[in-house]
């Protein structure tokens, strides 16, 4: 548990509505949830761009480009700069996974 | 991690602006788990294409020099079948998930293994290539 300083003028009003700690934690949870949802939305938008281009999710792409020689050759032929895409795509996939997991943690605790 | 990545990308962009023209940042984002930078630039009649991501313990990069859509220099640190085959021979399938620094030349018709490169190394290669 970490101490957070709250301005007196808010503290008095909060007391009027009940348990101050509970209210502050609820406000923080709502705020963090909104911020995480925004991050999920941005990551989803960015991954969609690559999923449309390569017609598959990143995990499938990463596996096939490593394991399948024919697929590797096709991708290299069609998109000679595929490594550039793959790096950025990987980032946004990691982001999506991370923020979805954070969101699930918060929702499961509530 | 975010601050370290931010400083690192800032250094890359400072160097890029010193040497190249028409820098266009296509993606730049930071988070606790990963950071990404992607940009394009022009230099003489060449196109410079750069992508780099940083995770907690790994840096991945893809630095390319193109002329008329042909790849003159392609420095990657990524898992790549031909590069792994070059390093491990027929046993390369045991290493398919390994990231490997490598260099594509002659529109990807040639490939060489390299040690890990930085953006500064790439800039030097570009300048030497054109001279």
PDB file of C-alpha atoms in Angstrom:
ATOM      1  CA  UNK A   1       0.000   0.000   0.000  1.00  0.00           C
ATOM      2  CA  UNK A   2       1.343   3.426  -0.965  1.00  0.00           C
ATOM      3  CA  UNK A   3       0.338   6.722   0.624  1.00  0.00           C
ATOM      4  CA  UNK A   4      -1.157   9.305  -1.722  1.00  0.00           C
ATOM      5  CA  UNK A   5      -1.577  12.970  -0.757  1.00  0.00           C
ATOM      6  CA  UNK A   6      -5.075  14.296  -1.363  1.00  0.00           C
ATOM      7  CA  UNK A   7      -5.880  18.009  -1.184  1.00  0.00           C
ATOM      8  CA  UNK A   8      -7.921  18.969   1.894  1.00  0.00           C
ATOM      9  CA  UNK A   9     -10.715  20.524  -0.147  1.00  0.00           C
ATOM     10  CA  UNK A  10     -11.357  17.177  -1.886  1.00  0.00           C
ATOM     11  CA  UNK A  11     -10.856  15.143   1.266  1.00  0.00           C
ATOM     12  CA  UNK A  12     -13.682  16.921   3.098  1.00  0.00           C
ATOM     13  CA  UNK A  13     -16.065  16.349   0.191  1.00  0.00           C
ATOM     14  CA  UNK A  14     -15.014  12.726  -0.222  1.00  0.00           C
ATOM     15  CA  UNK A  15     -15.732  12.087   3.470  1.00  0.00           C
ATOM     16  CA  UNK A  16     -19.272  13.244   2.861  1.00  0.00           C
ATOM     17  CA  UNK A  17     -19.722  10.405   0.334  1.00  0.00           C
ATOM     18  CA  UNK A  18     -18.381   7.600   2.533  1.00  0.00           C
ATOM     19  CA  UNK A  19     -15.117   5.630   2.796  1.00  0.00           C
ATOM     20  CA  UNK A  20     -12.383   7.850   1.335  1.00  0.00           C
ATOM     21  CA  UNK A  21      -9.915   5.047   0.526  1.00  0.00           C
ATOM     22  CA  UNK A  22     -12.554   3.026  -1.280  1.00  0.00           C
ATOM     23  CA  UNK A  23     -13.595   6.024  -3.380  1.00  0.00           C
ATOM     24  CA  UNK A  24     -10.028   6.924  -4.324  1.00  0.00           C
ATOM     25  CA  UNK A  25      -9.229   3.350  -5.289  1.00  0.00           C
ATOM     26  CA  UNK A  26     -12.391   3.195  -7.403  1.00  0.00           C
ATOM     27  CA  UNK A  27     -11.471   6.438  -9.181  1.00  0.00           C
ATOM     28  CA  UNK A  28      -7.947   5.167  -9.860  1.00  0.00           C
ATOM     29  CA  UNK A  29      -9.278   1.856 -11.143  1.00  0.00           C
ATOM     30  CA  UNK A  30     -11.690   3.645 -13.502  1.00  0.00           C
ATOM     31  CA  UNK A  31      -8.910   5.932 -14.759  1.00  0.00           C
ATOM     32  CA  UNK A  32      -6.356   3.159 -15.279  1.00  0.00           C
ATOM     33  CA  UNK A  33      -8.969   1.000 -17.020  1.00  0.00           C
ATOM     34  CA  UNK A  34      -9.820   3.846 -19.423  1.00  0.00           C
ATOM     35  CA  UNK A  35      -6.119   4.405 -20.188  1.00  0.00           C
ATOM     36  CA  UNK A  36      -5.515   0.707 -20.777  1.00  0.00           C
ATOM     37  CA  UNK A  37      -8.537   0.405 -23.071  1.00  0.00           C
ATOM     38  CA  UNK A  38      -7.108   3.271 -25.107  1.00  0.00           C
ATOM     39  CA  UNK A  39      -3.749   1.453 -25.363  1.00  0.00           C
ATOM     40  CA  UNK A  40      -5.526  -1.749 -26.425  1.00  0.00           C
ATOM     41  CA  UNK A  41      -7.412   0.188 -29.100  1.00  0.00           C
ATOM     42  CA  UNK A  42      -4.208   1.718 -30.515  1.00  0.00           C
ATOM     43  CA  UNK A  43      -2.373  -1.620 -30.493  1.00  0.00           C
ATOM     44  CA  UNK A  44      -5.343  -3.322 -32.166  1.00  0.00           C
ATOM     45  CA  UNK A  45      -5.484  -0.690 -34.912  1.00  0.00           C
ATOM     46  CA  UNK A  46      -1.776  -1.104 -35.597  1.00  0.00           C
ATOM     47  CA  UNK A  47      -1.828  -4.905 -35.661  1.00  0.00           C
ATOM     48  CA  UNK A  48      -4.884  -4.876 -37.965  1.00  0.00           C
ATOM     49  CA  UNK A  49      -2.897  -3.004 -40.596  1.00  0.00           C
ATOM     50  CA  UNK A  50      -0.346  -5.844 -40.802  1.00  0.00           C
ATOM     51  CA  UNK A  51      -2.932  -8.592 -40.429  1.00  0.00           C
ATOM     52  CA  UNK A  52      -4.686  -7.182 -43.482  1.00  0.00           C
ATOM     53  CA  UNK A  53      -1.420  -6.968 -45.444  1.00  0.00           C
ATOM     54  CA  UNK A  54      -0.262 -10.525 -44.627  1.00  0.00           C
ATOM     55  CA  UNK A  55      -3.716 -12.077 -44.060  1.00  0.00           C
ATOM     56  CA  UNK A  56      -2.833 -13.674 -40.709  1.00  0.00           C
ATOM     57  CA  UNK A  57      -2.058 -12.787 -37.079  1.00  0.00           C
ATOM     58  CA  UNK A  58       1.546 -12.078 -36.037  1.00  0.00           C
ATOM     59  CA  UNK A  59       2.050 -15.362 -34.168  1.00  0.00           C
ATOM     60  CA  UNK A  60       1.159 -17.339 -37.316  1.00  0.00           C
ATOM     61  CA  UNK A  61       3.321 -15.136 -39.518  1.00  0.00           C
ATOM     62  CA  UNK A  62       6.340 -15.409 -37.187  1.00  0.00           C
ATOM     63  CA  UNK A  63       6.037 -19.182 -37.040  1.00  0.00           C
ATOM     64  CA  UNK A  64       5.512 -19.709 -40.770  1.00  0.00           C
ATOM     65  CA  UNK A  65       8.318 -17.386 -41.853  1.00  0.00           C
ATOM     66  CA  UNK A  66      10.693 -19.382 -39.634  1.00  0.00           C
ATOM     67  CA  UNK A  67       9.442 -22.891 -40.242  1.00  0.00           C
ATOM     68  CA  UNK A  68       8.213 -22.890 -43.844  1.00  0.00           C
ATOM     69  CA  UNK A  69      10.732 -22.386 -46.657  1.00  0.00           C
ATOM     70  CA  UNK A  70       8.044 -21.845 -49.335  1.00  0.00           C
ATOM     71  CA  UNK A  71       6.301 -19.248 -47.219  1.00  0.00           C
ATOM     72  CA  UNK A  72       9.608 -17.499 -46.513  1.00  0.00           C
ATOM     73  CA  UNK A  73      10.332 -17.323 -50.253  1.00  0.00           C
ATOM     74  CA  UNK A  74       6.822 -16.065 -51.069  1.00  0.00           C
ATOM     75  CA  UNK A  75       7.006 -13.337 -48.433  1.00  0.00           C
ATOM     76  CA  UNK A  76      10.512 -12.273 -49.517  1.00  0.00           C
ATOM     77  CA  UNK A  77       9.355 -12.099 -53.133  1.00  0.00           C
ATOM     78  CA  UNK A  78       6.147 -10.172 -52.442  1.00  0.00           C
ATOM     79  CA  UNK A  79       7.514  -7.918 -49.663  1.00  0.00           C
ATOM     80  CA  UNK A  80      11.309  -7.592 -49.836  1.00  0.00           C
ATOM     81  CA  UNK A  81      11.199  -5.327 -46.762  1.00  0.00           C
ATOM     82  CA  UNK A  82       9.145  -7.798 -44.717  1.00  0.00           C
ATOM     83  CA  UNK A  83      11.644  -7.673 -41.828  1.00  0.00           C
ATOM     84  CA  UNK A  84      10.797  -3.990 -41.361  1.00  0.00           C
ATOM     85  CA  UNK A  85       7.113  -4.871 -41.090  1.00  0.00           C
ATOM     86  CA  UNK A  86       7.788  -7.828 -38.817  1.00  0.00           C
ATOM     87  CA  UNK A  87       9.639  -5.723 -36.237  1.00  0.00           C
ATOM     88  CA  UNK A  88       6.887  -3.144 -35.961  1.00  0.00           C
ATOM     89  CA  UNK A  89       4.186  -5.803 -36.080  1.00  0.00           C
ATOM     90  CA  UNK A  90       5.922  -7.705 -33.268  1.00  0.00           C
ATOM     91  CA  UNK A  91       5.982  -4.544 -31.148  1.00  0.00           C
ATOM     92  CA  UNK A  92       2.247  -3.923 -31.538  1.00  0.00           C
ATOM     93  CA  UNK A  93       1.415  -7.588 -30.922  1.00  0.00           C
ATOM     94  CA  UNK A  94       3.425  -7.519 -27.696  1.00  0.00           C
ATOM     95  CA  UNK A  95       1.637  -4.309 -26.755  1.00  0.00           C
ATOM     96  CA  UNK A  96      -1.778  -5.822 -27.397  1.00  0.00           C
ATOM     97  CA  UNK A  97      -0.930  -8.892 -25.346  1.00  0.00           C
ATOM     98  CA  UNK A  98       0.522  -6.828 -22.485  1.00  0.00           C
ATOM     99  CA  UNK A  99      -2.367  -4.366 -22.148  1.00  0.00           C
ATOM    100  CA  UNK A 100      -5.011  -7.065 -22.557  1.00  0.00           C
ATOM    101  CA  UNK A 101      -3.347  -8.970 -19.744  1.00  0.00           C
ATOM    102  CA  UNK A 102      -3.227  -5.822 -17.541  1.00  0.00           C
ATOM    103  CA  UNK A 103      -6.906  -5.199 -18.256  1.00  0.00           C
ATOM    104  CA  UNK A 104      -7.851  -8.774 -17.389  1.00  0.00           C
ATOM    105  CA  UNK A 105      -5.917  -8.518 -14.117  1.00  0.00           C
ATOM    106  CA  UNK A 106      -7.824  -5.385 -13.117  1.00  0.00           C
ATOM    107  CA  UNK A 107     -11.204  -6.761 -14.155  1.00  0.00           C
ATOM    108  CA  UNK A 108     -10.595 -10.061 -12.340  1.00  0.00           C
ATOM    109  CA  UNK A 109      -9.643  -8.249  -9.134  1.00  0.00           C
ATOM    110  CA  UNK A 110     -12.741  -6.016  -9.204  1.00  0.00           C
TER     111      UNK A 110
ATOM    112  CA  UNK B   1      12.953   0.790 -20.158  1.00  0.00           C
ATOM    113  CA  UNK B   2      10.883   3.553 -21.741  1.00  0.00           C
ATOM    114  CA  UNK B   3      13.406   6.277 -20.897  1.00  0.00           C
ATOM    115  CA  UNK B   4      16.330   4.186 -22.144  1.00  0.00           C
ATOM    116  CA  UNK B   5      14.511   3.499 -25.428  1.00  0.00           C
ATOM    117  CA  UNK B   6      13.480   7.136 -25.765  1.00  0.00           C
ATOM    118  CA  UNK B   7      17.104   8.284 -25.393  1.00  0.00           C
ATOM    119  CA  UNK B   8      18.306   5.608 -27.813  1.00  0.00           C
ATOM    120  CA  UNK B   9      15.784   6.542 -30.516  1.00  0.00           C
ATOM    121  CA  UNK B  10      16.525  10.229 -30.010  1.00  0.00           C
ATOM    122  CA  UNK B  11      20.221   9.523 -30.723  1.00  0.00           C
ATOM    123  CA  UNK B  12      19.283   7.623 -33.877  1.00  0.00           C
ATOM    124  CA  UNK B  13      17.099  10.487 -35.107  1.00  0.00           C
ATOM    125  CA  UNK B  14      19.770  13.088 -34.325  1.00  0.00           C
ATOM    126  CA  UNK B  15      22.293  11.094 -36.379  1.00  0.00           C
ATOM    127  CA  UNK B  16      19.777  10.541 -39.178  1.00  0.00           C
ATOM    128  CA  UNK B  17      19.019  14.273 -39.379  1.00  0.00           C
ATOM    129  CA  UNK B  18      22.750  15.049 -39.558  1.00  0.00           C
ATOM    130  CA  UNK B  19      23.218  12.854 -42.607  1.00  0.00           C
ATOM    131  CA  UNK B  20      19.936  12.207 -44.415  1.00  0.00           C
ATOM    132  CA  UNK B  21      17.127  14.374 -45.793  1.00  0.00           C
ATOM    133  CA  UNK B  22      13.333  14.279 -45.644  1.00  0.00           C
ATOM    134  CA  UNK B  23      13.096  12.218 -42.460  1.00  0.00           C
ATOM    135  CA  UNK B  24       9.556  10.903 -42.131  1.00  0.00           C
ATOM    136  CA  UNK B  25       8.733   9.151 -38.853  1.00  0.00           C
ATOM    137  CA  UNK B  26       6.128   6.478 -39.554  1.00  0.00           C
ATOM    138  CA  UNK B  27       5.942   4.954 -36.093  1.00  0.00           C
ATOM    139  CA  UNK B  28       7.406   5.789 -32.711  1.00  0.00           C
ATOM    140  CA  UNK B  29       5.932   4.366 -29.515  1.00  0.00           C
ATOM    141  CA  UNK B  30       7.096   3.441 -26.044  1.00  0.00           C
ATOM    142  CA  UNK B  31       5.650   1.229 -23.339  1.00  0.00           C
ATOM    143  CA  UNK B  32       6.895  -0.742 -20.333  1.00  0.00           C
ATOM    144  CA  UNK B  33       7.367  -3.871 -22.486  1.00  0.00           C
ATOM    145  CA  UNK B  34       8.524  -2.654 -25.881  1.00  0.00           C
ATOM    146  CA  UNK B  35       9.493   0.407 -27.900  1.00  0.00           C
ATOM    147  CA  UNK B  36       9.452   0.913 -31.655  1.00  0.00           C
ATOM    148  CA  UNK B  37      10.854   3.378 -34.161  1.00  0.00           C
ATOM    149  CA  UNK B  38      10.191   3.296 -37.886  1.00  0.00           C
ATOM    150  CA  UNK B  39      11.189   5.986 -40.342  1.00  0.00           C
ATOM    151  CA  UNK B  40      12.025   6.672 -43.944  1.00  0.00           C
ATOM    152  CA  UNK B  41      14.553   9.203 -45.259  1.00  0.00           C
ATOM    153  CA  UNK B  42      16.104  10.261 -48.545  1.00  0.00           C
ATOM    154  CA  UNK B  43      19.757  10.596 -49.317  1.00  0.00           C
ATOM    155  CA  UNK B  44      20.809  11.645 -52.828  1.00  0.00           C
ATOM    156  CA  UNK B  45      18.764   9.285 -54.999  1.00  0.00           C
ATOM    157  CA  UNK B  46      18.571   6.597 -52.298  1.00  0.00           C
ATOM    158  CA  UNK B  47      15.776   5.632 -49.919  1.00  0.00           C
ATOM    159  CA  UNK B  48      16.680   4.872 -46.309  1.00  0.00           C
ATOM    160  CA  UNK B  49      14.279   2.536 -44.455  1.00  0.00           C
ATOM    161  CA  UNK B  50      14.750   1.978 -40.728  1.00  0.00           C
ATOM    162  CA  UNK B  51      12.827  -0.064 -38.164  1.00  0.00           C
ATOM    163  CA  UNK B  52      14.024  -0.875 -34.679  1.00  0.00           C
ATOM    164  CA  UNK B  53      12.376  -2.318 -31.600  1.00  0.00           C
ATOM    165  CA  UNK B  54      13.682  -2.612 -28.080  1.00  0.00           C
ATOM    166  CA  UNK B  55      12.419  -5.090 -25.524  1.00  0.00           C
ATOM    167  CA  UNK B  56      13.725  -5.580 -21.998  1.00  0.00           C
ATOM    168  CA  UNK B  57      16.795  -7.593 -22.989  1.00  0.00           C
ATOM    169  CA  UNK B  58      16.775  -7.490 -26.792  1.00  0.00           C
ATOM    170  CA  UNK B  59      17.251  -5.024 -29.619  1.00  0.00           C
ATOM    171  CA  UNK B  60      15.947  -5.928 -33.087  1.00  0.00           C
ATOM    172  CA  UNK B  61      16.740  -3.853 -36.135  1.00  0.00           C
ATOM    173  CA  UNK B  62      16.258  -3.581 -39.865  1.00  0.00           C
ATOM    174  CA  UNK B  63      18.293  -0.878 -41.637  1.00  0.00           C
ATOM    175  CA  UNK B  64      17.956  -0.698 -45.440  1.00  0.00           C
ATOM    176  CA  UNK B  65      19.410   1.354 -48.275  1.00  0.00           C
ATOM    177  CA  UNK B  66      17.420   1.152 -51.503  1.00  0.00           C
ATOM    178  CA  UNK B  67      17.874   2.555 -54.959  1.00  0.00           C
ATOM    179  CA  UNK B  68      14.906   2.396 -57.335  1.00  0.00           C
ATOM    180  CA  UNK B  69      13.259  -0.299 -55.179  1.00  0.00           C
ATOM    181  CA  UNK B  70      16.387  -2.468 -55.233  1.00  0.00           C
ATOM    182  CA  UNK B  71      18.015  -3.326 -51.909  1.00  0.00           C
ATOM    183  CA  UNK B  72      21.630  -2.174 -51.923  1.00  0.00           C
ATOM    184  CA  UNK B  73      22.244  -2.765 -48.212  1.00  0.00           C
ATOM    185  CA  UNK B  74      19.945  -4.610 -45.802  1.00  0.00           C
ATOM    186  CA  UNK B  75      21.179  -4.980 -42.242  1.00  0.00           C
ATOM    187  CA  UNK B  76      18.851  -7.078 -40.094  1.00  0.00           C
ATOM    188  CA  UNK B  77      18.869  -8.594 -36.675  1.00  0.00           C
ATOM    189  CA  UNK B  78      15.998 -10.997 -36.939  1.00  0.00           C
ATOM    190  CA  UNK B  79      15.415 -14.703 -37.362  1.00  0.00           C
ATOM    191  CA  UNK B  80      16.223 -15.467 -41.009  1.00  0.00           C
ATOM    192  CA  UNK B  81      16.377 -18.917 -42.633  1.00  0.00           C
ATOM    193  CA  UNK B  82      19.151 -18.239 -45.184  1.00  0.00           C
ATOM    194  CA  UNK B  83      21.304 -16.526 -42.527  1.00  0.00           C
ATOM    195  CA  UNK B  84      20.799 -19.420 -40.107  1.00  0.00           C
ATOM    196  CA  UNK B  85      21.593 -21.905 -42.883  1.00  0.00           C
ATOM    197  CA  UNK B  86      24.801 -20.006 -43.565  1.00  0.00           C
ATOM    198  CA  UNK B  87      25.778 -20.165 -39.893  1.00  0.00           C
ATOM    199  CA  UNK B  88      24.706 -23.709 -38.983  1.00  0.00           C
ATOM    200  CA  UNK B  89      24.615 -25.568 -42.309  1.00  0.00           C
ATOM    201  CA  UNK B  90      22.106 -28.428 -42.480  1.00  0.00           C
ATOM    202  CA  UNK B  91      21.543 -28.186 -38.703  1.00  0.00           C
ATOM    203  CA  UNK B  92      19.997 -24.722 -39.100  1.00  0.00           C
ATOM    204  CA  UNK B  93      16.490 -26.101 -38.410  1.00  0.00           C
ATOM    205  CA  UNK B  94      17.528 -26.621 -34.788  1.00  0.00           C
ATOM    206  CA  UNK B  95      18.050 -22.845 -34.509  1.00  0.00           C
ATOM    207  CA  UNK B  96      15.002 -21.456 -36.336  1.00  0.00           C
ATOM    208  CA  UNK B  97      13.923 -19.170 -33.515  1.00  0.00           C
ATOM    209  CA  UNK B  98      17.359 -17.638 -33.044  1.00  0.00           C
ATOM    210  CA  UNK B  99      17.778 -13.991 -33.970  1.00  0.00           C
ATOM    211  CA  UNK B 100      20.826 -13.542 -36.147  1.00  0.00           C
ATOM    212  CA  UNK B 101      22.535 -10.348 -37.310  1.00  0.00           C
ATOM    213  CA  UNK B 102      23.067 -10.453 -41.085  1.00  0.00           C
ATOM    214  CA  UNK B 103      23.562  -8.366 -44.197  1.00  0.00           C
ATOM    215  CA  UNK B 104      21.591  -8.596 -47.457  1.00  0.00           C
ATOM    216  CA  UNK B 105      23.318  -7.341 -50.587  1.00  0.00           C
ATOM    217  CA  UNK B 106      22.555  -7.151 -54.311  1.00  0.00           C
ATOM    218  CA  UNK B 107      18.762  -7.003 -53.902  1.00  0.00           C
ATOM    219  CA  UNK B 108      18.872  -9.893 -51.398  1.00  0.00           C
ATOM    220  CA  UNK B 109      20.703 -12.196 -53.786  1.00  0.00           C
ATOM    221  CA  UNK B 110      23.707 -12.260 -51.441  1.00  0.00           C
ATOM    222  CA  UNK B 111      23.753 -12.666 -47.689  1.00  0.00           C
ATOM    223  CA  UNK B 112      26.555 -12.371 -45.133  1.00  0.00           C
ATOM    224  CA  UNK B 113      26.675 -12.911 -41.379  1.00  0.00           C
ATOM    225  CA  UNK B 114      27.704  -9.899 -39.309  1.00  0.00           C
ATOM    226  CA  UNK B 115      28.238  -9.011 -35.698  1.00  0.00           C
ATOM    227  CA  UNK B 116      25.530  -6.922 -34.045  1.00  0.00           C
ATOM    228  CA  UNK B 117      25.315  -3.525 -35.753  1.00  0.00           C
ATOM    229  CA  UNK B 118      24.164  -0.096 -34.630  1.00  0.00           C
ATOM    230  CA  UNK B 119      22.489   2.668 -36.607  1.00  0.00           C
ATOM    231  CA  UNK B 120      25.862   4.464 -36.647  1.00  0.00           C
ATOM    232  CA  UNK B 121      27.434   1.387 -38.285  1.00  0.00           C
ATOM    233  CA  UNK B 122      24.691   1.504 -40.915  1.00  0.00           C
ATOM    234  CA  UNK B 123      25.301   5.197 -41.617  1.00  0.00           C
ATOM    235  CA  UNK B 124      29.025   4.480 -42.110  1.00  0.00           C
ATOM    236  CA  UNK B 125      28.193   1.642 -44.510  1.00  0.00           C
ATOM    237  CA  UNK B 126      25.855   3.908 -46.483  1.00  0.00           C
ATOM    238  CA  UNK B 127      28.498   6.620 -46.804  1.00  0.00           C
ATOM    239  CA  UNK B 128      31.162   4.075 -47.826  1.00  0.00           C
ATOM    240  CA  UNK B 129      28.797   2.371 -50.275  1.00  0.00           C
ATOM    241  CA  UNK B 130      28.047   5.571 -52.131  1.00  0.00           C
ATOM    242  CA  UNK B 131      31.687   6.684 -52.237  1.00  0.00           C
TER     243      UNK B 131
END
